[in-house]
Amino acid sequence: MCFRKRNGYRPPNNCNANIYTGPIPAERESPMPRSETSPGRARPVGAQRPNACCFCWCCCCSCSCLTVRNEDENQARRKSQETKLETIPNCEPCTKPTVDEMRLWAQCFDKLMKSPAGRNVFREFLRTEYSEENMLFWLACEDLKKELNKSVVEEKARLIYEDYISILSPKEVSLDSRVREVINRKMQEPTPHTFEDAQLQIYTLMHRDSYPRFLNSSIYKNLLQTGSRSSSES
């Protein structure tokens, strides 16, 4: 007897036997129409590309979203430069400044910041430099100092921290590590004066960095020229 038969070997059924030819390709397992798998297939006339380039990891050269966005930003910048005092959005209530008052703004930064009209014009200038958050933070701190209710103080302090101190906020102001450590300690029991050190640092930053450019800006010069012309005509 054959050795293989004696050990229980049985030959395969030739009718049902399949010859192994290697792993089955993916296209055999899940066949798809050629129109769905061919990346080089011609697109129908008038078909639009999916607008997904803004969310993918790369930026295709044919995408126009960045161009449109830049044009919108440039238009917004030009509009903000042409804005007059009376049309500044979300400005503080104030009366129209006189020419003498506007001239005082150039003598001292403190006089500019003590004037509601001056703060509005300076805030408009900061908006053109994308640093309006400095003025907004300073104003929020001034508002916090006037609050006496403890629960309201805690709520306003938390909002100020989230809006201007947190590194996750798009409106984060520039503060050094020492001031941030002081704020983090004081935030355990917030008071109306929790952000005094930070407010002083931002005030100094605006004074040294933005104020000189503001005095040479077209916003301030045009406003002063318009006021002088109006006073001379009257």
mmCIF file of N, CA and C in Angstrom, residues 1-11:
data_model
loop_
_atom_site.group_PDB
_atom_site.id
_atom_site.type_symbol
_atom_site.label_atom_id
_atom_site.label_comp_id
_atom_site.label_asym_id
_atom_site.label_seq_id
_atom_site.Cartn_x
_atom_site.Cartn_y
_atom_site.Cartn_z
ATOM 1 N N MET A 1 0.862 -1.200 0.000
ATOM 2 C CA MET A 1 0.000 0.000 0.000
ATOM 3 C C MET A 1 0.881 1.227 0.000
ATOM 4 N N CYS A 2 0.377 2.204 -0.651
ATOM 5 C CA CYS A 2 1.131 3.474 -0.722
ATOM 6 C C CYS A 2 1.287 4.044 0.674
ATOM 7 N N PHE A 3 2.416 4.631 0.954
ATOM 8 C CA PHE A 3 2.706 5.204 2.278
ATOM 9 C C PHE A 3 1.736 6.320 2.617
ATOM 10 N N ARG A 4 1.362 7.142 1.600
ATOM 11 C CA ARG A 4 0.462 8.261 1.876
ATOM 12 C C ARG A 4 -0.940 7.776 2.188
ATOM 13 N N LYS A 5 -1.425 6.711 1.543
ATOM 14 C CA LYS A 5 -2.741 6.184 1.840
ATOM 15 C C LYS A 5 -2.765 5.574 3.224
ATOM 16 N N ARG A 6 -1.662 4.892 3.601
ATOM 17 C CA ARG A 6 -1.620 4.251 4.901
ATOM 18 C C ARG A 6 -1.697 5.263 6.034
ATOM 19 N N ASN A 7 -1.242 6.467 5.795
ATOM 20 C CA ASN A 7 -1.275 7.508 6.826
ATOM 21 C C ASN A 7 -2.492 8.411 6.718
ATOM 22 N N GLY A 8 -3.516 8.025 6.005
ATOM 23 C CA GLY A 8 -4.761 8.785 5.964
ATOM 24 C C GLY A 8 -4.808 9.860 4.920
ATOM 25 N N TYR A 9 -3.877 9.914 4.001
ATOM 26 C CA TYR A 9 -3.885 10.953 2.985
ATOM 27 C C TYR A 9 -4.948 10.669 1.951
ATOM 28 N N ARG A 10 -5.728 11.676 1.584
ATOM 29 C CA ARG A 10 -6.743 11.547 0.557
ATOM 30 C C ARG A 10 -6.497 12.613 -0.504
ATOM 31 N N PRO A 11 -6.475 12.191 -1.731
ATOM 32 C CA PRO A 11 -6.224 13.176 -2.799
ATOM 33 C C PRO A 11 -7.402 14.125 -2.917
#
